[in-house]
Amino acid sequence: MAQPMKGKVIALTGPRKATDMAKLVENMGGTPLIRPAQGTVFLDDEALRASITDWVEHPPDWSLFTTGIGFEAIMDMAEQMGVQEKLLQILQNTRIAARGYKTVNALKKRGLKPLVRDDDGSTAGLIRAFEGYDIQGKRVTLQLHGESAPQLVAWLQEKETQTVQILPYKHIPPEEEELGLLLSEIIRHQVDAVAFTSAPQFRFLAEYARRKESWEPLAAALCGPVIVCAVGKVTAQGLIEEGIEPQVVPEEERMGSMLVALGRYFAERG
């Protein structure tokens, strides 16, 4: 088997499937370092129940979904509350917008089809897709996942919409010891590449670096000798908004595809 990562050290920041990813790095000749930059994700039951109740009692003009797992969490909770059929009926009579193919697939399974969807999996793509639709002053329900979406929220504010945000899941930061180790390894160029599988992973690392007054050396390393990988366009966008341009972003948003693309990157550059 070809070993395009031979002699390379790869930091893996995603807690999900970390062991599987590490094995793939080893198979390509590299040395994996599992460095979780994202803590647990928990379902905020109380807040979600309140949001669904408001949704059913005050149906919006538009419903915006940004993740498939977030949409499914809403449906599961609505079923527990005994209002799933009512919510689905509301959605069938509501204009729907969706970001990402996983979100579109989740909607499709429930018999729902978005009127507006992005063309590239990004928030910017979703906003572009609204061209030609009048959303000015409309009532909007916005489903988020794990964190806020400042670009999308700012755009909705510009349109003077009445936006209700629903955040089924919330991300918890990782242990600072983990972030400190990853930060040190990047700044000291002890890793050849760092792979991010979600935007919060980099956000937590960037926030920690700023608290430790180490943002500039971190950015310098990530814009120079340390190769930056993002699992997909949404994760890449989170990095770009912080001024970091990933060198490796696979066409197919899969962890395995990201590592294969990284191996190809190394191979092409000798």
mmCIF file of C-alpha atoms in Angstrom:
data_model
loop_
_atom_site.group_PDB
_atom_site.id
_atom_site.type_symbol
_atom_site.label_atom_id
_atom_site.label_comp_id
_atom_site.label_asym_id
_atom_site.label_seq_id
_atom_site.Cartn_x
_atom_site.Cartn_y
_atom_site.Cartn_z
ATOM 1 C CA MET A 1 0.000 0.000 0.000
ATOM 2 C CA ALA A 2 1.235 3.488 -0.881
ATOM 3 C CA GLN A 3 2.315 5.526 2.123
ATOM 4 C CA PRO A 4 1.948 9.199 1.141
ATOM 5 C CA MET A 5 2.071 10.292 4.801
ATOM 6 C CA LYS A 6 5.337 8.535 5.593
ATOM 7 C CA GLY A 7 7.281 10.562 8.154
ATOM 8 C CA LYS A 8 4.362 12.980 8.715
ATOM 9 C CA VAL A 9 2.714 13.728 12.066
ATOM 10 C CA ILE A 10 -1.020 14.457 11.850
ATOM 11 C CA ALA A 11 -3.048 16.035 14.671
ATOM 12 C CA LEU A 12 -6.669 14.837 14.713
ATOM 13 C CA THR A 13 -8.944 17.283 16.542
ATOM 14 C CA GLY A 14 -12.287 15.510 16.139
ATOM 15 C CA PRO A 15 -13.520 13.342 19.015
ATOM 16 C CA ARG A 16 -15.790 11.292 16.729
ATOM 17 C CA LYS A 17 -14.226 8.233 15.051
ATOM 18 C CA ALA A 18 -10.791 9.372 16.229
ATOM 19 C CA THR A 19 -9.516 5.790 16.488
ATOM 20 C CA ASP A 20 -10.668 4.959 12.948
ATOM 21 C CA MET A 21 -9.050 8.123 11.601
ATOM 22 C CA ALA A 22 -5.818 7.357 13.445
ATOM 23 C CA LYS A 23 -5.735 3.888 11.894
ATOM 24 C CA LEU A 24 -6.139 5.360 8.413
ATOM 25 C CA VAL A 25 -3.262 7.774 9.041
ATOM 26 C CA GLU A 26 -1.090 4.850 10.164
ATOM 27 C CA ASN A 27 -2.045 2.856 7.066
ATOM 28 C CA MET A 28 -0.757 5.750 4.949
ATOM 29 C CA GLY A 29 2.532 5.767 6.861
ATOM 30 C CA GLY A 30 1.834 8.725 9.125
ATOM 31 C CA THR A 31 1.896 9.186 12.884
ATOM 32 C CA PRO A 32 -1.503 10.236 14.290
ATOM 33 C CA LEU A 33 -1.914 12.376 17.393
ATOM 34 C CA ILE A 34 -5.434 12.379 18.838
ATOM 35 C CA ARG A 35 -5.938 15.910 20.172
ATOM 36 C CA PRO A 36 -9.654 16.556 20.845
ATOM 37 C CA ALA A 37 -10.443 20.253 20.396
ATOM 38 C CA GLN A 38 -14.143 19.776 21.007
ATOM 39 C CA GLY A 39 -15.852 18.508 24.115
ATOM 40 C CA THR A 40 -19.141 16.729 24.412
ATOM 41 C CA VAL A 41 -22.362 17.786 22.722
ATOM 42 C CA PHE A 42 -25.545 17.676 24.778
ATOM 43 C CA LEU A 43 -29.230 18.008 24.026
ATOM 44 C CA ASP A 44 -30.851 20.928 25.846
ATOM 45 C CA ASP A 45 -34.249 19.287 26.479
ATOM 46 C CA GLU A 46 -35.936 22.142 28.324
ATOM 47 C CA ALA A 47 -34.977 24.823 25.802
ATOM 48 C CA LEU A 48 -35.913 22.595 22.861
ATOM 49 C CA ARG A 49 -39.337 21.799 24.301
ATOM 50 C CA ALA A 50 -40.041 25.513 24.802
ATOM 51 C CA SER A 51 -38.921 26.287 21.246
ATOM 52 C CA ILE A 52 -41.143 23.600 19.726
ATOM 53 C CA THR A 53 -44.140 24.798 21.733
ATOM 54 C CA ASP A 54 -43.599 28.333 20.424
ATOM 55 C CA TRP A 55 -43.127 26.972 16.878
ATOM 56 C CA VAL A 56 -46.466 25.148 16.990
ATOM 57 C CA GLU A 57 -48.353 28.025 18.586
ATOM 58 C CA HIS A 58 -46.811 30.708 16.333
ATOM 59 C CA PRO A 59 -46.003 29.171 12.930
ATOM 60 C CA PRO A 60 -43.310 31.126 11.041
ATOM 61 C CA ASP A 61 -43.276 32.277 7.424
ATOM 62 C CA TRP A 62 -39.927 30.532 6.867
ATOM 63 C CA SER A 63 -38.163 27.625 8.559
ATOM 64 C CA LEU A 64 -34.368 27.481 8.056
ATOM 65 C CA PHE A 65 -32.540 24.212 8.794
ATOM 66 C CA THR A 66 -28.751 24.010 8.934
ATOM 67 C CA THR A 67 -28.061 20.380 9.930
ATOM 68 C CA GLY A 68 -29.770 17.038 9.462
ATOM 69 C CA ILE A 69 -29.011 15.880 13.000
ATOM 70 C CA GLY A 70 -30.521 19.070 14.408
ATOM 71 C CA PHE A 71 -33.692 18.603 12.366
ATOM 72 C CA GLU A 72 -33.988 14.982 13.542
ATOM 73 C CA ALA A 73 -33.534 16.070 17.162
ATOM 74 C CA ILE A 74 -36.446 18.475 16.737
ATOM 75 C CA MET A 75 -38.630 15.752 15.214
ATOM 76 C CA ASP A 76 -37.741 13.267 17.964
ATOM 77 C CA MET A 77 -38.564 15.769 20.691
ATOM 78 C CA ALA A 78 -41.806 16.776 18.955
ATOM 79 C CA GLU A 79 -42.794 13.088 18.939
ATOM 80 C CA GLN A 80 -42.113 12.833 22.679
ATOM 81 C CA MET A 81 -44.276 15.907 23.197
ATOM 82 C CA GLY A 82 -47.071 14.447 21.069
ATOM 83 C CA VAL A 83 -46.965 17.291 18.523
ATOM 84 C CA GLN A 84 -44.883 15.761 15.723
ATOM 85 C CA GLU A 85 -47.791 15.426 13.278
ATOM 86 C CA LYS A 86 -48.877 18.994 13.963
ATOM 87 C CA LEU A 87 -45.325 20.289 13.447
ATOM 88 C CA LEU A 88 -44.986 18.363 10.181
ATOM 89 C CA GLN A 89 -48.276 19.821 8.983
ATOM 90 C CA ILE A 90 -46.986 23.307 9.782
ATOM 91 C CA LEU A 91 -43.755 22.614 7.902
ATOM 92 C CA GLN A 92 -45.691 21.379 4.870
ATOM 93 C CA ASN A 93 -47.344 24.796 4.747
ATOM 94 C CA THR A 94 -44.197 26.761 5.532
ATOM 95 C CA ARG A 95 -41.454 27.895 3.190
ATOM 96 C CA ILE A 96 -38.354 25.856 4.008
ATOM 97 C CA ALA A 97 -34.667 26.634 3.423
ATOM 98 C CA ALA A 98 -31.872 24.142 4.049
ATOM 99 C CA ARG A 99 -28.078 24.115 4.151
ATOM 100 C CA GLY A 100 -26.178 20.951 3.261
ATOM 101 C CA TYR A 101 -27.114 17.690 1.576
ATOM 102 C CA LYS A 102 -27.505 15.848 4.898
ATOM 103 C CA THR A 103 -30.141 18.369 5.941
ATOM 104 C CA VAL A 104 -31.961 18.016 2.616
ATOM 105 C CA ASN A 105 -31.917 14.210 2.954
ATOM 106 C CA ALA A 106 -33.302 14.388 6.506
ATOM 107 C CA LEU A 107 -36.138 16.626 5.313
ATOM 108 C CA LYS A 108 -36.835 14.328 2.378
ATOM 109 C CA LYS A 109 -37.297 11.350 4.710
ATOM 110 C CA ARG A 110 -40.125 13.299 6.352
ATOM 111 C CA GLY A 111 -41.718 14.184 3.027
ATOM 112 C CA LEU A 112 -40.420 17.748 3.074
ATOM 113 C CA LYS A 113 -38.626 19.577 0.263
ATOM 114 C CA PRO A 114 -36.813 22.899 0.730
ATOM 115 C CA LEU A 115 -37.797 25.772 -1.499
ATOM 116 C CA VAL A 116 -34.350 27.303 -0.995
ATOM 117 C CA ARG A 117 -31.077 25.410 -0.578
ATOM 118 C CA ASP A 118 -27.387 26.247 -0.844
ATOM 119 C CA ASP A 119 -25.241 25.203 -3.798
ATOM 120 C CA ASP A 120 -22.039 24.405 -1.893
ATOM 121 C CA GLY A 121 -22.849 23.409 1.711
ATOM 122 C CA SER A 122 -21.942 26.820 3.143
ATOM 123 C CA THR A 123 -23.834 29.559 4.957
ATOM 124 C CA ALA A 124 -22.810 32.007 2.235
ATOM 125 C CA GLY A 125 -24.273 29.613 -0.334
ATOM 126 C CA LEU A 126 -27.573 29.509 1.538
ATOM 127 C CA ILE A 127 -27.738 33.300 1.664
ATOM 128 C CA ARG A 128 -27.016 33.495 -2.092
ATOM 129 C CA ALA A 129 -29.825 31.040 -2.751
ATOM 130 C CA PHE A 130 -32.338 33.481 -1.239
ATOM 131 C CA GLU A 131 -31.845 35.876 -4.155
ATOM 132 C CA GLY A 132 -35.247 36.437 -5.696
ATOM 133 C CA TYR A 133 -37.160 35.627 -2.499
ATOM 134 C CA ASP A 134 -38.696 38.304 -0.297
ATOM 135 C CA ILE A 135 -37.809 37.600 3.317
ATOM 136 C CA GLN A 136 -37.918 41.224 4.486
ATOM 137 C CA GLY A 137 -39.725 41.496 7.817
ATOM 138 C CA LYS A 138 -40.855 37.865 7.785
ATOM 139 C CA ARG A 139 -41.120 35.611 10.821
ATOM 140 C CA VAL A 140 -38.299 33.048 10.650
ATOM 141 C CA THR A 141 -37.470 29.975 12.694
ATOM 142 C CA LEU A 142 -33.733 29.212 12.464
ATOM 143 C CA GLN A 143 -32.420 25.800 13.516
ATOM 144 C CA LEU A 144 -28.764 25.820 14.516
ATOM 145 C CA HIS A 145 -26.502 23.031 15.741
ATOM 146 C CA GLY A 146 -24.040 23.332 18.555
ATOM 147 C CA GLU A 147 -23.246 27.018 18.156
ATOM 148 C CA SER A 148 -24.438 30.321 16.764
ATOM 149 C CA ALA A 149 -24.219 31.284 13.098
ATOM 150 C CA PRO A 150 -23.188 34.966 13.191
ATOM 151 C CA GLN A 151 -23.094 35.447 9.411
ATOM 152 C CA LEU A 152 -26.571 34.031 8.909
ATOM 153 C CA VAL A 153 -28.025 35.807 11.961
ATOM 154 C CA ALA A 154 -26.522 39.133 10.834
ATOM 155 C CA TRP A 155 -28.039 38.697 7.363
ATOM 156 C CA LEU A 156 -31.467 37.959 8.869
ATOM 157 C CA GLN A 157 -31.136 41.065 11.047
ATOM 158 C CA GLU A 158 -30.340 43.143 7.975
ATOM 159 C CA LYS A 159 -33.569 41.838 6.456
ATOM 160 C CA GLU A 160 -35.384 42.915 9.651
ATOM 161 C CA THR A 161 -36.829 39.447 10.117
ATOM 162 C CA GLN A 162 -38.427 38.278 13.351
ATOM 163 C CA THR A 163 -36.019 35.426 13.975
ATOM 164 C CA VAL A 164 -36.470 32.707 16.576
ATOM 165 C CA GLN A 165 -33.320 30.610 17.015
ATOM 166 C CA ILE A 166 -33.545 26.932 17.960
ATOM 167 C CA LEU A 167 -30.368 25.299 19.244
ATOM 168 C CA PRO A 168 -31.113 21.595 19.883
ATOM 169 C CA TYR A 169 -27.501 20.716 20.671
ATOM 170 C CA LYS A 170 -24.791 22.677 22.451
ATOM 171 C CA HIS A 171 -21.033 22.138 22.252
ATOM 172 C CA ILE A 172 -18.990 21.988 25.446
ATOM 173 C CA PRO A 173 -15.338 23.115 25.260
ATOM 174 C CA PRO A 174 -12.650 20.441 25.757
ATOM 175 C CA GLU A 175 -10.242 20.368 28.667
ATOM 176 C CA GLU A 176 -7.802 23.288 28.520
ATOM 177 C CA GLU A 177 -4.934 20.841 28.993
ATOM 178 C CA GLU A 178 -5.845 19.241 25.650
ATOM 179 C CA LEU A 179 -6.026 22.618 23.900
ATOM 180 C CA GLY A 180 -2.738 23.704 25.452
ATOM 181 C CA LEU A 181 -0.947 20.612 24.169
ATOM 182 C CA LEU A 182 -2.349 21.030 20.640
ATOM 183 C CA LEU A 183 -1.513 24.738 20.606
ATOM 184 C CA SER A 184 2.075 24.061 21.678
ATOM 185 C CA GLU A 185 2.571 21.331 19.083
ATOM 186 C CA ILE A 186 1.291 23.545 16.272
ATOM 187 C CA ILE A 187 3.315 26.604 17.267
ATOM 188 C CA ARG A 188 6.480 24.506 17.675
ATOM 189 C CA HIS A 189 5.853 22.845 14.285
ATOM 190 C CA GLN A 190 5.803 19.429 15.957
ATOM 191 C CA VAL A 191 2.948 18.402 13.667
ATOM 192 C CA ASP A 192 2.949 18.488 9.867
ATOM 193 C CA ALA A 193 -0.809 18.846 9.545
ATOM 194 C CA VAL A 194 -3.887 19.383 11.689
ATOM 195 C CA ALA A 195 -7.301 18.050 10.669
ATOM 196 C CA PHE A 196 -10.536 19.743 11.754
ATOM 197 C CA THR A 197 -13.900 18.003 11.419
ATOM 198 C CA SER A 198 -16.108 20.836 12.701
ATOM 199 C CA ALA A 199 -15.942 24.609 12.987
ATOM 200 C CA PRO A 200 -16.235 24.613 16.826
ATOM 201 C CA GLN A 201 -12.965 22.674 17.100
ATOM 202 C CA PHE A 202 -11.033 25.544 15.578
ATOM 203 C CA ARG A 203 -13.108 28.155 17.393
ATOM 204 C CA PHE A 204 -12.255 26.630 20.777
ATOM 205 C CA LEU A 205 -8.564 26.456 19.830
ATOM 206 C CA ALA A 206 -8.536 30.055 18.564
ATOM 207 C CA GLU A 207 -10.292 31.353 21.683
ATOM 208 C CA TYR A 208 -7.817 29.513 23.910
ATOM 209 C CA ALA A 209 -4.861 30.882 21.916
ATOM 210 C CA ARG A 210 -6.160 34.431 22.293
ATOM 211 C CA ARG A 211 -6.576 33.999 26.043
ATOM 212 C CA LYS A 212 -2.968 32.815 26.204
ATOM 213 C CA GLU A 213 -1.826 35.673 23.912
ATOM 214 C CA SER A 214 -0.672 33.095 21.380
ATOM 215 C CA TRP A 215 -3.005 33.818 18.469
ATOM 216 C CA GLU A 216 -0.347 35.378 16.244
ATOM 217 C CA PRO A 217 2.118 32.453 16.443
ATOM 218 C CA LEU A 218 -0.780 30.010 15.970
ATOM 219 C CA ALA A 219 -2.004 31.841 12.863
ATOM 220 C CA ALA A 220 1.556 32.095 11.535
ATOM 221 C CA ALA A 221 2.072 28.342 11.898
ATOM 222 C CA LEU A 222 -1.254 27.508 10.265
ATOM 223 C CA CYS A 223 -0.565 29.886 7.398
ATOM 224 C CA GLY A 224 2.911 28.454 6.875
ATOM 225 C CA PRO A 225 4.563 25.141 7.687
ATOM 226 C CA VAL A 226 1.570 23.350 9.257
ATOM 227 C CA ILE A 227 -0.973 22.095 6.720
ATOM 228 C CA VAL A 228 -4.617 22.765 7.612
ATOM 229 C CA CYS A 229 -7.351 20.289 6.626
ATOM 230 C CA ALA A 230 -11.119 20.785 6.881
ATOM 231 C CA VAL A 231 -13.581 17.945 6.463
ATOM 232 C CA GLY A 232 -15.920 20.052 4.327
ATOM 233 C CA LYS A 233 -16.940 23.509 3.188
ATOM 234 C CA VAL A 234 -18.845 24.444 6.349
ATOM 235 C CA THR A 235 -15.840 23.651 8.550
ATOM 236 C CA ALA A 236 -13.554 25.414 6.059
ATOM 237 C CA GLN A 237 -15.758 28.515 6.200
ATOM 238 C CA GLY A 238 -15.342 28.675 9.980
ATOM 239 C CA LEU A 239 -11.562 28.700 9.523
ATOM 240 C CA ILE A 240 -11.671 31.261 6.721
ATOM 241 C CA GLU A 241 -13.741 33.632 8.872
ATOM 242 C CA GLU A 242 -10.848 33.527 11.370
ATOM 243 C CA GLY A 243 -8.341 34.327 8.615
ATOM 244 C CA ILE A 244 -7.049 30.761 8.143
ATOM 245 C CA GLU A 245 -7.310 29.263 4.639
ATOM 246 C CA PRO A 246 -7.329 25.422 4.683
ATOM 247 C CA GLN A 247 -5.033 23.866 2.092
ATOM 248 C CA VAL A 248 -7.001 20.606 2.017
ATOM 249 C CA VAL A 249 -10.813 20.427 1.695
ATOM 250 C CA PRO A 250 -12.210 17.276 0.052
ATOM 251 C CA GLU A 251 -15.076 17.452 -2.438
ATOM 252 C CA GLU A 252 -16.904 14.744 -0.496
ATOM 253 C CA GLU A 253 -17.547 15.723 3.124
ATOM 254 C CA ARG A 254 -16.192 12.589 4.778
ATOM 255 C CA MET A 255 -13.421 12.100 7.353
ATOM 256 C CA GLY A 256 -11.830 9.362 5.248
ATOM 257 C CA SER A 257 -11.998 11.540 2.142
ATOM 258 C CA MET A 258 -10.245 14.346 4.030
ATOM 259 C CA LEU A 259 -7.319 12.108 5.011
ATOM 260 C CA VAL A 260 -7.050 10.634 1.521
ATOM 261 C CA ALA A 261 -6.971 14.195 0.136
ATOM 262 C CA LEU A 262 -4.258 15.097 2.663
ATOM 263 C CA GLY A 263 -2.213 12.073 1.602
ATOM 264 C CA ARG A 264 -2.572 13.138 -2.012
ATOM 265 C CA TYR A 265 -1.482 16.678 -1.042
ATOM 266 C CA PHE A 266 1.726 15.352 0.507
ATOM 267 C CA ALA A 267 2.389 12.982 -2.412
ATOM 268 C CA GLU A 268 2.016 15.750 -5.014
ATOM 269 C CA ARG A 269 4.538 17.892 -3.147
ATOM 270 C CA GLY A 270 7.087 15.155 -2.657
#
